[in-house]
Short mmCIF file of C-alpha atoms and ligand atoms in Angstrom, two decimals:
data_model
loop_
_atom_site.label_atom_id
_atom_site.label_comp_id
_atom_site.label_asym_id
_atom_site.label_seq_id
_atom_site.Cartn_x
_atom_site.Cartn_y
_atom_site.Cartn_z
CA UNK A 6 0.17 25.93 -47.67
CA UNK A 7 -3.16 27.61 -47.33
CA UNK A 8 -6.33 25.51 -45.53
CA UNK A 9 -9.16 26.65 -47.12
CA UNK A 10 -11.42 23.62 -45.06
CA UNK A 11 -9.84 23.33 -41.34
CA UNK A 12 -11.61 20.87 -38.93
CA UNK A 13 -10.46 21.03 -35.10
CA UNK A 14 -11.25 18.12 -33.12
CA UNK A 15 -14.85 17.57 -34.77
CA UNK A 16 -17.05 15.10 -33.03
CA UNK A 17 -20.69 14.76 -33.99
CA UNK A 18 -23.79 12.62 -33.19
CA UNK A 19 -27.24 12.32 -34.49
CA UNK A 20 -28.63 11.01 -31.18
CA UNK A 21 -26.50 9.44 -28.59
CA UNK A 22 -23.28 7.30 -30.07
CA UNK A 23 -20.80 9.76 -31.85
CA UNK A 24 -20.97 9.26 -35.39
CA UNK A 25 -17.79 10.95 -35.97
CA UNK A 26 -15.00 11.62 -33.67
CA UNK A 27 -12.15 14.02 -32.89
CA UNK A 28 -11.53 14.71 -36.65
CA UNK A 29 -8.74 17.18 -37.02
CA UNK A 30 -7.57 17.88 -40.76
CA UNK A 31 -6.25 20.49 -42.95
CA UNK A 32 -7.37 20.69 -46.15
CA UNK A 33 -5.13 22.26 -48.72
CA UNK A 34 -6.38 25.39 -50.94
CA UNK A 35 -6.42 24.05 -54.45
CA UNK A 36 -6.12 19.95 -53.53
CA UNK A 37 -8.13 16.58 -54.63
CA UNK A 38 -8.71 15.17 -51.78
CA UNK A 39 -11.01 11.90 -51.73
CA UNK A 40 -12.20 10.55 -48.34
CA UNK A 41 -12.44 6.86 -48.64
CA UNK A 42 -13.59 4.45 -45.97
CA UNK A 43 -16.16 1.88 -45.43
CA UNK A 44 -20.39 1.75 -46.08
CA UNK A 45 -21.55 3.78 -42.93
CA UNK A 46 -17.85 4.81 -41.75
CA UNK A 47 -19.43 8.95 -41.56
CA UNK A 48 -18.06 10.01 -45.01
CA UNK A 49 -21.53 11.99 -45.75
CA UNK A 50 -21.64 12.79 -42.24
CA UNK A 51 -18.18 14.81 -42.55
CA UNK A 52 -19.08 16.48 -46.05
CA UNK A 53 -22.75 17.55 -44.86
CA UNK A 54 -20.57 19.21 -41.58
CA UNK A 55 -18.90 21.19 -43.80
CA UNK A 56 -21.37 22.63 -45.73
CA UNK A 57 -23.09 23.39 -42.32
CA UNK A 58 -26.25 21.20 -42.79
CA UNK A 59 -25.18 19.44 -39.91
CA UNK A 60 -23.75 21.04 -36.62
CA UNK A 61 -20.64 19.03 -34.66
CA UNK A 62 -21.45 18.91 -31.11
CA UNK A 63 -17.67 19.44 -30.57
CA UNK A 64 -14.83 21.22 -31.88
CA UNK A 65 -14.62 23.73 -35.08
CA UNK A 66 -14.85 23.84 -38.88
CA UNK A 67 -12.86 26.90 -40.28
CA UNK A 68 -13.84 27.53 -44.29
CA UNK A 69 -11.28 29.74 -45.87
CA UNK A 70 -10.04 31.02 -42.62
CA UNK A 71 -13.39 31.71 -40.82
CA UNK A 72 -15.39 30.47 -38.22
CA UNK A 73 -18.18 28.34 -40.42
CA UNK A 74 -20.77 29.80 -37.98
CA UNK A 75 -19.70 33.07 -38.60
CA UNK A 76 -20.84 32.57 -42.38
CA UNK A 77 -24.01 33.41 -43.49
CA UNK A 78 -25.96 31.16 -45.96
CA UNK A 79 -25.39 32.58 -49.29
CA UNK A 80 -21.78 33.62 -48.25
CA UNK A 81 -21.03 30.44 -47.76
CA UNK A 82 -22.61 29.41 -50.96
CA UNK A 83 -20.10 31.18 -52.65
CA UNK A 84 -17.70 29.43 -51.00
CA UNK A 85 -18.73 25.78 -51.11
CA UNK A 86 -20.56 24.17 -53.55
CA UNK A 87 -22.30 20.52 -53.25
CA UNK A 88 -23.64 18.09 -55.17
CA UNK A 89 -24.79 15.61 -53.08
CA UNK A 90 -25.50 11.22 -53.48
CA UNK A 91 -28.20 10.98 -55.63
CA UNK A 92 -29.57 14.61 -55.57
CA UNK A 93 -33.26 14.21 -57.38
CA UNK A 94 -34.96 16.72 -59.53
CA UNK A 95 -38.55 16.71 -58.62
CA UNK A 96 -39.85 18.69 -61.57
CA UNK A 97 -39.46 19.18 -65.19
CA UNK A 98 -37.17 21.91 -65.18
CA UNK A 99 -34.73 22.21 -68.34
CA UNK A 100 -31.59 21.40 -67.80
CA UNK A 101 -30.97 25.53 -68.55
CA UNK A 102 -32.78 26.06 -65.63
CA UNK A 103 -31.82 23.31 -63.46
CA UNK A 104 -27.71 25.16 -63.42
CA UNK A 105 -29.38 28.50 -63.57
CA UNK A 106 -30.43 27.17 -60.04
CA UNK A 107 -26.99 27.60 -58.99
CA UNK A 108 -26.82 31.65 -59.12
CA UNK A 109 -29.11 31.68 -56.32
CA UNK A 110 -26.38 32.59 -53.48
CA UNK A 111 -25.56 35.78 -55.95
CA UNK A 112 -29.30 37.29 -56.31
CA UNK A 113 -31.10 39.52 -53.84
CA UNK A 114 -34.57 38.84 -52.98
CA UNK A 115 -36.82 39.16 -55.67
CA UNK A 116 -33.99 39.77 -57.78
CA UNK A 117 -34.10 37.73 -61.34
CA UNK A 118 -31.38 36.83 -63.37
CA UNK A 119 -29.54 39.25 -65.40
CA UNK A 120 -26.99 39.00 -68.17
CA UNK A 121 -24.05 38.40 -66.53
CA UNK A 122 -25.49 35.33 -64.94
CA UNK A 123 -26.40 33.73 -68.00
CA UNK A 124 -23.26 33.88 -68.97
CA UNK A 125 -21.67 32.10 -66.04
CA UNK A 126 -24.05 29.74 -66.56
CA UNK A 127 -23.50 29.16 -70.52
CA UNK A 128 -19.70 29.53 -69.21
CA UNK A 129 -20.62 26.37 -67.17
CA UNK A 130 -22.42 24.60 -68.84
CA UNK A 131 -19.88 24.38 -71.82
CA UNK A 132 -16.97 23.51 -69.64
CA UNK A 133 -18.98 20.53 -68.47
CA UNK A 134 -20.18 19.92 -72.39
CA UNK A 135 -23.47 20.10 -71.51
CA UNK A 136 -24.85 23.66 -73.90
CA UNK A 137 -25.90 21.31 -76.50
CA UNK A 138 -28.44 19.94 -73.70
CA UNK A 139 -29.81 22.63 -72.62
CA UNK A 140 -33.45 22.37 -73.53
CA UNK A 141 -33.59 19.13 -72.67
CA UNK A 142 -35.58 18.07 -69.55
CA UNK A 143 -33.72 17.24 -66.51
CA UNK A 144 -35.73 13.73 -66.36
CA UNK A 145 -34.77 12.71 -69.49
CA UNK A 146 -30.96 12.66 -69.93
CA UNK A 147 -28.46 9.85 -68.46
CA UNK A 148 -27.06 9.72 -65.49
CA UNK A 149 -23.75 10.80 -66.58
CA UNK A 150 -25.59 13.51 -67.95
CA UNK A 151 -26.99 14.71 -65.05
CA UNK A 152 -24.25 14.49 -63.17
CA UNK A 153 -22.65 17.21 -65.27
CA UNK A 154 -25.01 18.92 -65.08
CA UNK A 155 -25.04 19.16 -61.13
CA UNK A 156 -21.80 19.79 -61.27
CA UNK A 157 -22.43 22.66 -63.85
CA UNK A 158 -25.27 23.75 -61.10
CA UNK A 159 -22.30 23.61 -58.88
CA UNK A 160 -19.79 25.66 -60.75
CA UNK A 161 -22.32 28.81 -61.47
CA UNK A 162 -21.53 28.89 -57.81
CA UNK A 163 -18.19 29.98 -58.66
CA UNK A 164 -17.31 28.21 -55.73
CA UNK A 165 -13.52 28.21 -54.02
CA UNK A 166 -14.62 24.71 -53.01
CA UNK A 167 -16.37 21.53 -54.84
CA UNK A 168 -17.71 18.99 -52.26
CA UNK A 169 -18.91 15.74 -54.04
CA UNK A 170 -20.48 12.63 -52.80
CA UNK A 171 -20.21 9.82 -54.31
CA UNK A 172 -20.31 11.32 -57.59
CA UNK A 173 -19.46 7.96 -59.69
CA UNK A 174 -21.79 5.59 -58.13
CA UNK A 175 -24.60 4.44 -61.09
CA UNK A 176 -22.34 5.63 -63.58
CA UNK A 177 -20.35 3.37 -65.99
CA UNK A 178 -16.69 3.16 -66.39
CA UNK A 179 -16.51 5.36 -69.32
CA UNK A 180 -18.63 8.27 -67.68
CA UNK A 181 -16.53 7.49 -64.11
CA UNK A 182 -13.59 8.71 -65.97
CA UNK A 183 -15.54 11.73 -67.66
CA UNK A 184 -16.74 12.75 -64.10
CA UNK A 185 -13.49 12.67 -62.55
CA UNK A 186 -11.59 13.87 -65.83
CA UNK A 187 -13.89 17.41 -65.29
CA UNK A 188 -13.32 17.62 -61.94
CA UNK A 189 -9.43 17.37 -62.33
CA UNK A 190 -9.78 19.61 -65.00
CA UNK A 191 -11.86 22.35 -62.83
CA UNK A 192 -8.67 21.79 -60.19
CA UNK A 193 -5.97 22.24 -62.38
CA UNK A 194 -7.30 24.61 -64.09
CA UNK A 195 -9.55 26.75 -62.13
CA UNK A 196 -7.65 25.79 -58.53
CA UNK A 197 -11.12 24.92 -57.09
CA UNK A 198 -10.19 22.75 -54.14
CA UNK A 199 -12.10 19.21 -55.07
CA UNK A 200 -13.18 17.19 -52.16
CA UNK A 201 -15.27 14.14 -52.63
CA UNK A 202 -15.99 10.86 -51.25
CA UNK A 203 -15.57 7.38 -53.31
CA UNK A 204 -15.67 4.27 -52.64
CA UNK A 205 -13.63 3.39 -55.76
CA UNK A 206 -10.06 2.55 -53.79
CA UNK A 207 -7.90 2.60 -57.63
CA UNK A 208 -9.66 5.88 -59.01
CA UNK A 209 -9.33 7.52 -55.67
CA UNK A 210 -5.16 6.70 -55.85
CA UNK A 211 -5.37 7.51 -59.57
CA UNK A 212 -7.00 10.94 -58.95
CA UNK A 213 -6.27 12.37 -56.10
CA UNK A 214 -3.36 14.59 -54.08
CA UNK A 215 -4.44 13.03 -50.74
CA UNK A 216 -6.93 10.93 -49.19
CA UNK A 217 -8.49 11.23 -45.83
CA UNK A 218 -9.66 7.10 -44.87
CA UNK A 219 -12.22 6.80 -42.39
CA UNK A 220 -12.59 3.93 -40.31
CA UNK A 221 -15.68 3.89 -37.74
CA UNK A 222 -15.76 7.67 -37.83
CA UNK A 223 -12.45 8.54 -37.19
CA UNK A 224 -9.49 9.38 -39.50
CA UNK A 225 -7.44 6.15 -40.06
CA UNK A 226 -4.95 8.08 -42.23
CA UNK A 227 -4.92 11.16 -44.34
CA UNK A 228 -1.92 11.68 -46.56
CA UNK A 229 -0.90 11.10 -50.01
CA UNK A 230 -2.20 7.91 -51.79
CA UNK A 231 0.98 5.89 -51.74
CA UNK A 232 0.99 6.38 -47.78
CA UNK A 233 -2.40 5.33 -47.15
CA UNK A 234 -3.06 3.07 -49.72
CA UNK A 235 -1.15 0.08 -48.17
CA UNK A 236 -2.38 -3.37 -47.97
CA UNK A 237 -2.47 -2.93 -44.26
CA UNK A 238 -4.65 0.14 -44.35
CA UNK A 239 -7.19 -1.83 -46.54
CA UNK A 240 -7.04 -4.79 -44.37
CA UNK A 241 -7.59 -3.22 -40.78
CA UNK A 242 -10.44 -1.01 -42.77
CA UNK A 243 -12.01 -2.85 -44.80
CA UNK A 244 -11.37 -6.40 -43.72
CA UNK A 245 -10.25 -7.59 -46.80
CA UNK A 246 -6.95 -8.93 -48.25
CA UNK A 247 -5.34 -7.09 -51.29
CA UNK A 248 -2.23 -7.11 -53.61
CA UNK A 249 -1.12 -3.48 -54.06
CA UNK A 250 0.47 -3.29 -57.83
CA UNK A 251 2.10 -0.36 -59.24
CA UNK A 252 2.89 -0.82 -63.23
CA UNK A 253 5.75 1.74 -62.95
CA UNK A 254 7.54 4.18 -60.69
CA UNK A 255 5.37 7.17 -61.76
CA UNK A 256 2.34 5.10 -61.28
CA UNK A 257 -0.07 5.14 -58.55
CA UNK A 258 -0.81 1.97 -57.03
CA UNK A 259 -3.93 0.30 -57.32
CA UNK A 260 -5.11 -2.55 -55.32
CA UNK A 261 -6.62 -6.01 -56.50
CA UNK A 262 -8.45 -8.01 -54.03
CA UNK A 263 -6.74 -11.48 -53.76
CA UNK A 264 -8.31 -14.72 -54.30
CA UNK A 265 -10.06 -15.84 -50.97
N1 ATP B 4 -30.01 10.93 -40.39
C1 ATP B 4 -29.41 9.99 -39.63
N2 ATP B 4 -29.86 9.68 -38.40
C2 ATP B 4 -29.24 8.77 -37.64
N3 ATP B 4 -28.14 8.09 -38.01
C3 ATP B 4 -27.65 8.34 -39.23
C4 ATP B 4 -28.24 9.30 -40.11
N4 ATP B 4 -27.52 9.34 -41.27
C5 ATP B 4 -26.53 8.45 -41.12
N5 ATP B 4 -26.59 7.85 -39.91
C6 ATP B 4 -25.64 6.87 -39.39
O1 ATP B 4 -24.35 7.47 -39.30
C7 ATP B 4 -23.34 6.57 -39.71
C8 ATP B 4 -22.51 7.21 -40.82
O2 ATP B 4 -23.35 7.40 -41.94
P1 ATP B 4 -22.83 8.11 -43.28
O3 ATP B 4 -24.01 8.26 -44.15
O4 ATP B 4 -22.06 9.32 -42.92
O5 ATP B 4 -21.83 7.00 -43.82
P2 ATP B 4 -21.08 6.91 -45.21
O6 ATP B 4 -19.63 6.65 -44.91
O7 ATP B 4 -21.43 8.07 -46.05
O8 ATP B 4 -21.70 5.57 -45.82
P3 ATP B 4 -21.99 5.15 -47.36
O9 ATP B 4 -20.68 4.67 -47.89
O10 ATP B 4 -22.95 4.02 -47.23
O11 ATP B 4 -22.54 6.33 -48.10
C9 ATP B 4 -24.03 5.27 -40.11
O12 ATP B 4 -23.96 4.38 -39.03
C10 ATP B 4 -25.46 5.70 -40.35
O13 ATP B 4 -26.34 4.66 -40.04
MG1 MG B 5 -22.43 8.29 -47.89
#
C-alpha cells in the first residue's frame, strides 16, 4: 500500500483548547475515504490541515511522501485539489471560466492560457457533463450544477488527490447520488484518491473503502465501513440509538435510527 496523505500525531488549535488531537492515519493512494463524525467534531479542521490552510501545532502531514511544508503552493496544487462547504462565486464568471480557474497552479506569472489547457478543461468539464453549460453564468445554474462544476474546477487540477467537504449538503437525493456517482467514477477510473467529509452515515458505507469517524477531534475509528459502522460506534458518537440492516451479504450496511 502506498500513503499518498500521512498524518503523524496531528494536534491543532485555533486559540487555546485543541481542536484536533493526536491524529495519526494513513491514507491509501487511490482510496474513498469519507470522514464522518459529529457537527463541530474537526472534520473541516482536518481537511483544511491538509491542504495547508491551516498549520498543526504538533506532529506532521506527509502528501505523497513529502514533508507538506516542504511543498510549495502551486506544487501542492497539483497535488491536492479542494472544493470546499459552500465555496461562493462572487462574480459573474461563466461557468467556462469559473473551471478554467483551476489551471492556475500550471501557469507562470503573467502567463495566459494556451491550448492544451483548454483542453483539460473541455476534458473536464465533459466528464462531469457540464460542456453543454458552459456559457452559462455561474449564478444561475443549480446547485447540483455547480457542484460539478467545482469539482470540474477541481479536476483541471489534475490532481493525485480530491478533498471534498460536504459536497452533498443542499443537494437532493437524486443529485447526492450524481455527486458521489462522479466521484467514484474519477476513483475507479482515474485512481484519484477521494477524500471527503459527509454527514450522510448510509451513503458514506455505500460509497466508500474506509471511513475515518471523528469524535471530539480525535479518531474514534478508521477502517472499512462494516468495522466502524456498528451500532455502538454511532451510539458513543453520536448519541443516538440505531438498527444496523444489511439487505444481503454483499451489501453494505446502513443504519436506521430506531423509534425513541
Ligand atoms: N475559525 C475558527 N476559529 C475558532 N474555532 C473554530 C474555527 N472554525 C471552527 N472552529 C471550532 O472548531 C471545532 C471544529 O470545527 P469544524 O468546522 O472542523 O467541525 P466540523 O466537524 O467540520 O463540523 P460541521 O459538521 O458542522 O461542518 C468546532 O468546535 C468549531 O467551533
Ligand atoms: Mg465542516
Amino acid at each position: 500500500m502506498k500513503s499518498i496523505v500521512g498524518i503523524n500525531k496531528l494536534s491543532f488549535k485555533y486559540d487555546k483548547a485543541d481542536i484536533l488531537k493526536h491524529i495519526s492515519l494513513d491514507v491509501e493512494q487511490g482510496s474513498f475515504l469519507s470522514i464522518l463524525g459529529p457537527n463541530g467534531s474537526g472534520k473541516t479542521t482536518l481537511l483544511k490541515n491538509v491542504c495547508n490552510l491551516l498549520k498543526p501545532h504538533n506532529g506532521s502531514i506527509l502528501i505523497d511522501e513529502k514533508d507538506i511544508e516542504k511543498i510549495k503552493y502551486k506544487e501542492l496544487a497539483q497535488i491536492i485539489a479542494v472544493v470546499h462547504q459552500g465555496t461562493d462565486v462572487q462574480f459573474d464568471f461563466s461557468v467556462f471560466d469559473v473551471v478554467m480557474m483551476g489551471r492556475f497552479p500550471y501557469l507562470k506569472r503573467f502567463q495566459s492560457e494556451g491550448k492544451e489547457d483548454v483542453e483539460i478543461v473541455e476534458n473536464a468539464m465533459k466528464s462531469t457533463s457540464i460542456w453543454e453549460l458552459r456559457e452559462k453564468s455561474i449564478n444561475e445554474i443549480s446547485g447540483g450544477e455547480r457542484q460539478r462544476v467545482l469539482i470540474a474546477r477541481a479536476l483541471t487540477q489534475q490532481p493525485k488527490v480530491l478533498l471534498l467537504d460536504e459536497p452533498i449538503s443542499h443537494l437532493d437525493i437524486k443529485y447526492q447520488i450524481e455527486i458521489l456517482d462522479l466521484c467514484k467514477r474519477l476513483n475507479k477510473e482515474q485512481n484519484i484518491t477521494v477524500i471527503t467529509t459527509l454527514h450522510d452515515i448510509n451513503m458514506a458505507s455505500r460509497y466508500s473503502d474506509y471511513i475515518l469517524l471523528l469524535e471530539e477531534g480525535r479518531i474514534r475509528e478508521m477502517d472499512t465501513p462494516e468495522k466502524v459502522l456498528t451500532e455502538k460506534n454511532i451510539e458513543d458518537v453520536y448519541g443516538i440509538k440505531v438498527d444496523l440492516i444489511k439487505r444481503n451479504d454483499n451489501e453494505r450496511p446502513i443504519i436506521i435510527p430506531k423509534n425513541m
